[in-house]
Amino acid sequence: MSTAVTNTAPTGERQVQHHPKDTLLRDDRLPHIWCPTCGIGTAVSCFVEALRESGIPEEKCVVVSGIGCTGRVAGYLNLDSFHTTHGRAIPFATGVALANPDLHVVVFSGDGDLVAIGGNHLINAARRNMNLTVICVNNFIYGMTGGQCASTTPETARTSTSPRGNTEYPFNVPYLMEACGASYIARWTVLHIRRLKKAMTEALNKNGFAFVEVIAPCSTLYSRRNKLGTGYDLMKFYHDNAEIRHGANTKDVGIGFQTKIIVGKFVDITKPTFLEKYQGKTTGGGK
Amino acid sequence: MKLWRTPLDADKVRVPHGVVSIIIERCKGCSFCVEYCPRDVLIISKKFNKKGYHYPEVISAGLCVDCNLCEDICPEFAIYSDPEEQHSTAQTKENA
């Protein structure tokens, strides 16, 4: 990689124009639109590293995103990527995965897009054990549209549509995914970069429906409305309150407002995927 | 680091050294790299970049152990570290 060094400062850092991860990023689109201290950039950084570690060739990886802050990921990755309509990332990805089973199809989207508006698609893709890797960045709020209450917003959290505190029960997404039959379920915060990277690598190499929930800070809306400080304060909160519990019962991993966050790898099972079962019926035996 | 006895392979173990590179114009001043650097190599600079953010600056370059934590945690793809040897060989090549 050619790095144009403009200045070698006496203090020791080099001022450069290119980053080693730029080969997998559309660097002409950078700096990206995410707010300062937003966690999505870190999740993308971990994904780029995980893709390299997984050994999957770049031309065999497809990234599909929906709408929202995290929906921008497809536009920043220098891979075959598609930015779909709101909530419809999984149907599009299902089509890609079935039309060309050699591809590794990744759905990289937010909680509002995947769990709320595309909730039915998420449930049914997990039920069918479709060969997809779903990375869901959960920041507990609809970020891009102005901080409305989402289906993952914890109870009592304030948003622009629940100014006196949310009264709804939120989704416990890993529990939902296990009930639907996903093969791999993990949850990490963006502070656990090495573990998140490992989970993404495992999810990319998993044959079946792999779901990784990434807890990320939203500094401009969630944190500001709830007077939680900046994204860095939320990172400190994750440091103090995230508890690693591998194989935990997903029933117990729901997230309340500023309560303990249980992270870890919850489910890792092997079972035939949709395509394997379908091909077994249509081409095998012929009875 | 304090050791209660000198390890038998002490002469073979080499602590890696890294050189930190920063893309100043991408930085949005989140301070993650400064706060989470295990060797406290970085500080927030008093200077601004073009967008008006305070970017990180290296204060103790010799302490960097090339752990790449700043590279992984940076949400802006604006900082990374290279092994020092690689940097010095590249520089000699440039000079030659």
Tab-separated table of C-alpha atoms in Angstrom:
chain	number	residue	atom	x	y	z
A	1	MET	CA	0.000	0.000	0.000
A	2	SER	CA	1.391	3.387	-0.928
A	3	THR	CA	1.112	5.797	1.952
A	4	ALA	CA	1.816	9.395	1.103
A	5	VAL	CA	3.646	10.745	4.108
A	6	THR	CA	3.190	14.488	4.232
A	7	ASN	CA	5.033	15.161	7.424
A	8	THR	CA	7.120	13.230	9.930
A	9	ALA	CA	6.464	15.134	13.097
A	10	PRO	CA	9.217	15.210	15.717
A	11	THR	CA	6.753	13.835	18.297
A	12	GLY	CA	6.568	10.495	16.508
A	13	GLU	CA	3.295	10.193	14.634
A	14	ARG	CA	3.146	10.129	10.863
A	15	GLN	CA	0.499	12.151	9.098
A	16	VAL	CA	-0.804	10.077	6.216
A	17	GLN	CA	-3.640	10.087	3.687
A	18	HIS	CA	-4.481	6.390	3.438
A	19	HIS	CA	-5.451	3.654	5.881
A	20	PRO	CA	-4.619	-0.087	5.538
A	21	LYS	CA	-8.384	-0.842	5.642
A	22	ASP	CA	-9.024	1.472	2.679
A	23	THR	CA	-8.761	-1.469	0.255
A	24	LEU	CA	-12.112	-2.732	1.553
A	25	LEU	CA	-13.638	0.739	1.929
A	26	ARG	CA	-14.807	3.271	-0.615
A	27	ASP	CA	-12.342	5.807	0.709
A	28	ASP	CA	-13.587	8.543	-1.615
A	29	ARG	CA	-16.787	8.545	0.515
A	30	LEU	CA	-14.847	9.074	3.759
A	31	PRO	CA	-15.118	10.745	6.261
A	32	HIS	CA	-18.495	9.071	6.732
A	33	ILE	CA	-21.733	10.699	7.938
A	34	TRP	CA	-21.866	9.051	11.367
A	35	CYS	CA	-21.708	11.370	14.362
A	36	PRO	CA	-18.601	11.722	16.529
A	37	THR	CA	-18.447	8.840	19.080
A	38	CYS	CA	-21.035	6.791	17.158
A	39	GLY	CA	-20.244	3.073	17.423
A	40	ILE	CA	-21.184	2.008	13.882
A	41	GLY	CA	-17.750	2.907	12.483
A	42	THR	CA	-16.086	0.598	15.005
A	43	ALA	CA	-18.478	-2.206	14.018
A	44	VAL	CA	-17.534	-1.700	10.349
A	45	SER	CA	-13.851	-1.663	11.266
A	46	CYS	CA	-14.294	-5.001	13.079
A	47	PHE	CA	-16.221	-6.396	10.108
A	48	VAL	CA	-13.445	-5.457	7.653
A	49	GLU	CA	-10.889	-7.169	9.884
A	50	ALA	CA	-13.175	-10.210	10.360
A	51	LEU	CA	-13.652	-10.543	6.600
A	52	ARG	CA	-9.875	-10.610	6.149
A	53	GLU	CA	-9.429	-13.172	8.919
A	54	SER	CA	-12.213	-15.423	7.648
A	55	GLY	CA	-10.335	-15.991	4.398
A	56	ILE	CA	-13.412	-15.335	2.261
A	57	PRO	CA	-12.373	-13.749	-1.059
A	58	GLU	CA	-13.701	-10.215	-1.524
A	59	GLU	CA	-15.493	-11.139	-4.733
A	60	LYS	CA	-17.426	-13.882	-2.909
A	61	CYS	CA	-18.833	-11.565	-0.246
A	62	VAL	CA	-22.022	-9.529	-0.700
A	63	VAL	CA	-23.226	-6.938	1.805
A	64	VAL	CA	-26.877	-5.884	1.910
A	65	SER	CA	-28.179	-3.043	4.063
A	66	GLY	CA	-31.542	-1.474	4.687
A	67	ILE	CA	-32.326	2.111	5.616
A	68	GLY	CA	-30.970	3.988	8.598
A	69	CYS	CA	-27.639	5.051	10.014
A	70	THR	CA	-26.341	1.474	9.812
A	71	GLY	CA	-27.902	1.142	6.372
A	72	ARG	CA	-25.109	3.388	5.122
A	73	VAL	CA	-22.599	0.571	5.665
A	74	ALA	CA	-23.312	-0.978	2.247
A	75	GLY	CA	-22.279	2.294	0.642
A	76	TYR	CA	-18.975	2.530	2.478
A	77	LEU	CA	-17.751	-1.034	1.878
A	78	ASN	CA	-15.835	-1.665	-1.314
A	79	LEU	CA	-17.597	-4.979	-1.928
A	80	ASP	CA	-20.597	-5.983	-3.997
A	81	SER	CA	-23.209	-4.234	-1.892
A	82	PHE	CA	-26.808	-3.135	-2.127
A	83	HIS	CA	-28.819	-0.550	-0.217
A	84	THR	CA	-32.392	-1.813	-0.152
A	85	THR	CA	-35.701	-0.271	0.877
A	86	HIS	CA	-36.582	-0.001	4.557
A	87	GLY	CA	-36.674	-3.365	6.289
A	88	ARG	CA	-36.251	-5.387	3.102
A	89	ALA	CA	-32.541	-6.205	3.386
A	90	ILE	CA	-33.200	-9.843	4.350
A	91	PRO	CA	-35.584	-10.664	1.436
A	92	PHE	CA	-33.050	-9.213	-1.005
A	93	ALA	CA	-30.204	-11.121	0.658
A	94	THR	CA	-32.273	-14.328	0.624
A	95	GLY	CA	-32.669	-13.955	-3.130
A	96	VAL	CA	-28.934	-13.405	-3.600
A	97	ALA	CA	-28.053	-16.390	-1.401
A	98	LEU	CA	-30.464	-18.732	-3.225
A	99	ALA	CA	-29.565	-17.559	-6.738
A	100	ASN	CA	-25.845	-18.010	-6.148
A	101	PRO	CA	-25.133	-20.342	-3.218
A	102	ASP	CA	-21.353	-19.785	-3.584
A	103	LEU	CA	-21.666	-16.256	-2.218
A	104	HIS	CA	-21.330	-15.302	1.433
A	105	VAL	CA	-24.231	-12.944	1.962
A	106	VAL	CA	-24.024	-10.504	4.867
A	107	VAL	CA	-26.922	-8.353	6.031
A	108	PHE	CA	-25.512	-5.347	7.895
A	109	SER	CA	-28.284	-3.195	9.268
A	110	GLY	CA	-29.708	-1.507	12.315
A	111	ASP	CA	-32.209	-2.560	14.948
A	112	GLY	CA	-35.006	-0.369	13.575
A	113	ASP	CA	-34.554	-1.770	10.097
A	114	LEU	CA	-34.107	-5.459	10.969
A	115	VAL	CA	-36.149	-5.987	14.117
A	116	ALA	CA	-38.967	-3.448	13.739
A	117	ILE	CA	-39.773	-2.733	10.112
A	118	GLY	CA	-38.212	-5.903	8.728
A	119	GLY	CA	-39.148	-7.961	11.779
A	120	ASN	CA	-41.228	-10.482	9.877
A	121	HIS	CA	-38.435	-11.100	7.372
A	122	LEU	CA	-35.902	-11.592	10.179
A	123	ILE	CA	-38.176	-14.103	11.900
A	124	ASN	CA	-38.822	-16.093	8.737
A	125	ALA	CA	-35.203	-16.112	7.545
A	126	ALA	CA	-34.183	-17.495	10.966
A	127	ARG	CA	-37.038	-20.034	10.851
A	128	ARG	CA	-35.872	-21.327	7.458
A	129	ASN	CA	-32.218	-21.348	8.601
A	130	MET	CA	-31.298	-19.375	5.501
A	131	ASN	CA	-27.544	-19.257	4.864
A	132	LEU	CA	-27.080	-15.591	5.858
A	133	THR	CA	-24.868	-13.653	8.255
A	134	VAL	CA	-26.923	-10.938	9.929
A	135	ILE	CA	-25.082	-8.188	11.786
A	136	CYS	CA	-27.571	-6.050	13.682
A	137	VAL	CA	-26.177	-2.829	15.152
A	138	ASN	CA	-28.463	-2.065	18.080
A	139	ASN	CA	-28.334	1.528	19.316
A	140	PHE	CA	-31.806	1.374	20.938
A	141	ILE	CA	-33.299	4.149	18.805
A	142	TYR	CA	-34.201	5.248	15.265
A	143	GLY	CA	-31.155	7.429	14.668
A	144	MET	CA	-31.453	8.808	11.168
A	145	THR	CA	-35.105	9.866	11.342
A	146	GLY	CA	-34.744	11.907	14.525
A	147	GLY	CA	-34.664	9.606	17.541
A	148	GLN	CA	-38.076	7.964	17.608
A	149	CYS	CA	-38.910	5.133	19.967
A	150	ALA	CA	-37.888	1.778	18.455
A	151	SER	CA	-38.942	-1.774	19.275
A	152	THR	CA	-35.629	-2.262	21.077
A	153	THR	CA	-35.767	0.957	23.151
A	154	PRO	CA	-35.544	-0.093	26.813
A	155	GLU	CA	-38.441	0.682	29.140
A	156	THR	CA	-38.389	4.189	30.696
A	157	ALA	CA	-35.831	5.468	28.148
A	158	ARG	CA	-36.727	8.883	26.730
A	159	THR	CA	-36.923	9.371	22.985
A	160	SER	CA	-38.453	12.087	20.816
A	161	THR	CA	-41.734	10.141	20.634
A	162	SER	CA	-41.680	9.051	24.269
A	163	PRO	CA	-40.591	12.234	26.071
A	164	ARG	CA	-41.860	10.950	29.436
A	165	GLY	CA	-40.175	7.578	29.079
A	166	ASN	CA	-40.908	4.512	27.007
A	167	THR	CA	-43.799	2.423	28.355
A	168	GLU	CA	-43.470	-0.499	25.906
A	169	TYR	CA	-41.699	-3.785	26.564
A	170	PRO	CA	-38.647	-3.996	24.274
A	171	PHE	CA	-37.603	-6.972	22.170
A	172	ASN	CA	-35.022	-9.340	23.588
A	173	VAL	CA	-33.477	-9.977	20.177
A	174	PRO	CA	-31.244	-13.031	20.948
A	175	TYR	CA	-34.244	-14.728	22.624
A	176	LEU	CA	-36.395	-13.996	19.575
A	177	MET	CA	-33.740	-15.394	17.256
A	178	GLU	CA	-33.244	-18.567	19.302
A	179	ALA	CA	-36.982	-19.164	19.389
A	180	CYS	CA	-37.073	-18.837	15.594
A	181	GLY	CA	-34.250	-21.337	15.141
A	182	ALA	CA	-31.086	-19.386	14.295
A	183	SER	CA	-27.869	-21.456	14.169
A	184	TYR	CA	-25.506	-18.904	15.680
A	185	ILE	CA	-26.330	-16.056	18.063
A	186	ALA	CA	-23.816	-13.734	19.699
A	187	ARG	CA	-23.974	-10.315	21.254
A	188	TRP	CA	-21.074	-7.947	21.920
A	189	THR	CA	-20.722	-4.231	22.501
A	190	VAL	CA	-18.448	-2.137	20.280
A	191	LEU	CA	-16.037	-1.935	23.194
A	192	HIS	CA	-15.298	-5.695	22.911
A	193	ILE	CA	-13.488	-5.217	19.596
A	194	ARG	CA	-11.411	-8.417	19.602
A	195	ARG	CA	-14.327	-10.616	20.679
A	196	LEU	CA	-16.681	-8.888	18.253
A	197	LYS	CA	-14.203	-9.511	15.463
A	198	LYS	CA	-13.971	-13.189	16.428
A	199	ALA	CA	-17.765	-13.501	16.571
A	200	MET	CA	-18.075	-11.919	13.120
A	201	THR	CA	-15.437	-14.306	11.725
A	202	GLU	CA	-17.318	-17.276	13.189
A	203	ALA	CA	-20.611	-15.945	11.852
A	204	LEU	CA	-19.147	-15.454	8.361
A	205	ASN	CA	-17.909	-19.054	8.289
A	206	LYS	CA	-21.133	-20.464	9.785
A	207	ASN	CA	-23.265	-22.560	7.503
A	208	GLY	CA	-26.771	-21.389	8.376
A	209	PHE	CA	-28.449	-18.358	9.891
A	210	ALA	CA	-25.869	-16.490	11.983
A	211	PHE	CA	-26.939	-13.480	14.009
A	212	VAL	CA	-24.556	-11.041	15.710
A	213	GLU	CA	-26.057	-8.239	17.770
A	214	VAL	CA	-23.691	-5.300	18.232
A	215	ILE	CA	-24.553	-2.867	21.021
A	216	ALA	CA	-23.407	0.587	19.893
A	217	PRO	CA	-23.663	4.044	21.449
A	218	CYS	CA	-25.835	6.711	19.813
A	219	SER	CA	-24.429	9.930	21.162
A	220	THR	CA	-26.587	12.470	19.367
A	221	LEU	CA	-30.054	11.069	20.086
A	222	TYR	CA	-30.279	8.221	22.601
A	223	SER	CA	-27.555	9.496	24.846
A	224	ARG	CA	-28.538	13.177	24.630
A	225	ARG	CA	-32.273	12.585	25.260
A	226	ASN	CA	-31.443	10.432	28.276
A	227	LYS	CA	-28.643	12.688	29.570
A	228	LEU	CA	-26.072	9.890	29.403
A	229	GLY	CA	-23.175	12.004	28.147
A	230	THR	CA	-21.242	11.269	24.979
A	231	GLY	CA	-20.530	7.984	23.245
A	232	TYR	CA	-17.360	7.747	25.307
A	233	ASP	CA	-19.446	7.822	28.513
A	234	LEU	CA	-21.538	4.979	27.108
A	235	MET	CA	-18.336	3.054	26.293
A	236	LYS	CA	-17.320	3.484	29.942
A	237	PHE	CA	-20.768	2.228	30.907
A	238	TYR	CA	-20.258	-0.879	28.729
A	239	HIS	CA	-16.877	-1.415	30.339
A	240	ASP	CA	-18.397	-1.392	33.829
A	241	ASN	CA	-21.704	-3.124	33.122
A	242	ALA	CA	-21.134	-5.679	30.374
A	243	GLU	CA	-20.965	-9.215	31.730
A	244	ILE	CA	-19.571	-11.994	29.539
A	245	ARG	CA	-21.698	-15.117	29.897
A	246	HIS	CA	-21.175	-17.608	27.068
A	247	GLY	CA	-24.017	-20.035	26.529
A	248	ALA	CA	-26.370	-17.996	28.708
A	249	ASN	CA	-30.074	-18.744	28.534
A	250	THR	CA	-31.274	-16.146	26.039
A	251	LYS	CA	-34.427	-15.659	28.093
A	252	ASP	CA	-32.287	-13.847	30.670
A	253	VAL	CA	-30.372	-11.535	28.341
A	254	GLY	CA	-32.970	-8.767	27.903
A	255	ILE	CA	-31.638	-5.218	28.230
A	256	GLY	CA	-33.241	-2.688	30.558
A	257	PHE	CA	-32.516	1.024	30.767
A	258	GLN	CA	-28.891	1.331	31.929
A	259	THR	CA	-28.895	-2.140	33.439
A	260	LYS	CA	-26.318	-4.889	33.126
A	261	ILE	CA	-25.714	-6.044	29.541
A	262	ILE	CA	-25.128	-9.795	29.175
A	263	VAL	CA	-22.782	-10.416	26.228
A	264	GLY	CA	-21.233	-13.523	24.749
A	265	LYS	CA	-21.897	-16.352	22.350
A	266	PHE	CA	-25.313	-17.721	23.240
A	267	VAL	CA	-26.088	-20.284	20.547
A	268	ASP	CA	-23.860	-22.253	18.142
A	269	ILE	CA	-25.592	-25.281	16.670
A	270	THR	CA	-25.333	-27.129	13.364
A	271	LYS	CA	-28.418	-28.011	11.381
A	272	PRO	CA	-29.243	-28.257	7.662
A	273	THR	CA	-29.880	-24.957	5.914
A	274	PHE	CA	-32.904	-24.114	3.791
A	275	LEU	CA	-31.053	-24.804	0.545
A	276	GLU	CA	-29.608	-28.137	1.716
A	277	LYS	CA	-33.049	-29.371	2.732
A	278	TYR	CA	-34.686	-28.037	-0.413
A	279	GLN	CA	-32.106	-29.594	-2.738
A	280	GLY	CA	-32.362	-32.851	-0.809
A	281	LYS	CA	-36.066	-32.947	-1.615
A	282	THR	CA	-35.893	-31.862	-5.244
A	283	THR	CA	-32.816	-33.707	-6.513
A	284	GLY	CA	-32.219	-36.565	-4.047
A	285	GLY	CA	-34.043	-39.921	-4.261
A	286	GLY	CA	-36.835	-38.824	-6.558
A	287	LYS	CA	-39.423	-40.798	-4.597
B	1	MET	CA	6.865	-4.216	34.330
B	2	LYS	CA	8.178	-5.875	37.488
B	3	LEU	CA	9.368	-9.486	37.322
B	4	TRP	CA	10.235	-11.596	40.399
B	5	ARG	CA	12.972	-13.329	38.438
B	6	THR	CA	14.479	-12.844	35.006
B	7	PRO	CA	12.717	-15.161	32.537
B	8	LEU	CA	14.981	-17.828	30.989
B	9	ASP	CA	14.214	-16.571	27.477
B	10	ALA	CA	14.549	-12.892	28.390
B	11	ASP	CA	17.268	-12.328	25.774
B	12	LYS	CA	15.024	-13.745	23.015
B	13	VAL	CA	11.819	-11.860	23.894
B	14	ARG	CA	11.566	-8.607	22.035
B	15	VAL	CA	8.871	-6.095	22.871
B	16	PRO	CA	7.476	-4.915	19.525
B	17	HIS	CA	7.587	-1.225	18.742
B	18	GLY	CA	5.054	0.515	16.578
B	19	VAL	CA	4.781	3.761	14.685
B	20	VAL	CA	1.410	5.487	14.879
B	21	SER	CA	0.019	7.030	11.689
B	22	ILE	CA	-2.881	9.475	11.757
B	23	ILE	CA	-5.181	10.735	9.006
B	24	ILE	CA	-5.974	14.076	10.583
B	25	GLU	CA	-8.771	15.169	8.273
B	26	ARG	CA	-10.865	12.041	8.966
B	27	CYS	CA	-10.790	12.445	12.757
B	28	LYS	CA	-13.948	13.551	14.579
B	29	GLY	CA	-12.318	13.869	17.991
B	30	CYS	CA	-14.142	11.011	19.763
B	31	SER	CA	-11.053	10.370	21.942
B	32	PHE	CA	-11.533	6.559	21.973
B	33	CYS	CA	-7.925	5.967	20.858
B	34	VAL	CA	-6.563	8.313	23.525
B	35	GLU	CA	-8.647	6.812	26.330
B	36	TYR	CA	-8.182	3.143	25.431
B	37	CYS	CA	-4.479	3.137	24.429
B	38	PRO	CA	-2.949	0.683	26.941
B	39	ARG	CA	0.394	2.549	26.956
B	40	ASP	CA	-0.978	6.127	26.981
B	41	VAL	CA	0.891	6.994	23.816
B	42	LEU	CA	-1.665	9.555	22.630
B	43	ILE	CA	-3.166	12.818	23.832
B	44	ILE	CA	-5.839	15.073	22.355
B	45	SER	CA	-4.080	17.813	20.441
B	46	LYS	CA	-4.745	21.497	21.073
B	47	LYS	CA	-4.815	22.001	17.313
B	48	PHE	CA	-7.927	21.624	15.144
B	49	ASN	CA	-8.394	19.849	11.830
B	50	LYS	CA	-10.312	21.414	8.932
B	51	LYS	CA	-13.663	20.342	10.370
B	52	GLY	CA	-12.861	21.842	13.766
B	53	TYR	CA	-12.192	18.666	15.740
B	54	HIS	CA	-9.259	18.125	18.078
B	55	TYR	CA	-7.348	15.168	16.674
B	56	PRO	CA	-4.993	12.842	18.621
B	57	GLU	CA	-1.276	13.440	18.845
B	58	VAL	CA	1.574	11.126	19.855
B	59	ILE	CA	3.349	12.227	23.027
B	60	SER	CA	5.448	9.172	23.865
B	61	ALA	CA	6.238	7.419	20.615
B	62	GLY	CA	8.720	4.974	22.165
B	63	LEU	CA	6.010	3.340	24.287
B	64	CYS	CA	3.848	2.095	21.393
B	65	VAL	CA	3.820	-1.728	21.303
B	66	ASP	CA	1.956	-2.008	17.987
B	67	CYS	CA	-1.133	-3.620	19.570
B	68	ASN	CA	-3.391	-2.071	16.905
B	69	LEU	CA	-6.110	-1.283	19.439
B	70	CYS	CA	-6.367	2.314	18.222
B	71	GLU	CA	-6.831	1.063	14.668
B	72	ASP	CA	-9.619	-1.325	15.650
B	73	ILE	CA	-11.523	1.010	17.955
B	74	CYS	CA	-11.334	4.104	15.722
B	75	PRO	CA	-14.810	4.605	14.198
B	76	GLU	CA	-13.383	6.896	11.512
B	77	PHE	CA	-10.581	4.748	9.996
B	78	ALA	CA	-8.238	7.581	10.898
B	79	ILE	CA	-5.435	5.968	12.918
B	80	TYR	CA	-3.286	2.831	12.692
B	81	SER	CA	0.049	1.503	13.819
B	82	ASP	CA	2.766	-0.298	11.869
B	83	PRO	CA	5.709	-2.304	13.213
B	84	GLU	CA	8.698	0.008	13.535
B	85	GLU	CA	10.990	-2.260	11.474
B	86	GLN	CA	8.651	-2.116	8.508
B	87	HIS	CA	8.612	1.657	8.714
B	88	SER	CA	12.392	2.005	8.951
B	89	THR	CA	13.034	-0.381	6.004
B	90	ALA	CA	10.451	1.508	3.920
B	91	GLN	CA	12.214	4.749	4.756
B	92	THR	CA	15.654	3.426	3.771
B	93	LYS	CA	14.135	2.238	0.489
B	94	GLU	CA	12.671	5.711	-0.078
B	95	ASN	CA	16.037	7.324	0.639
B	96	ALA	CA	17.924	4.913	-1.636
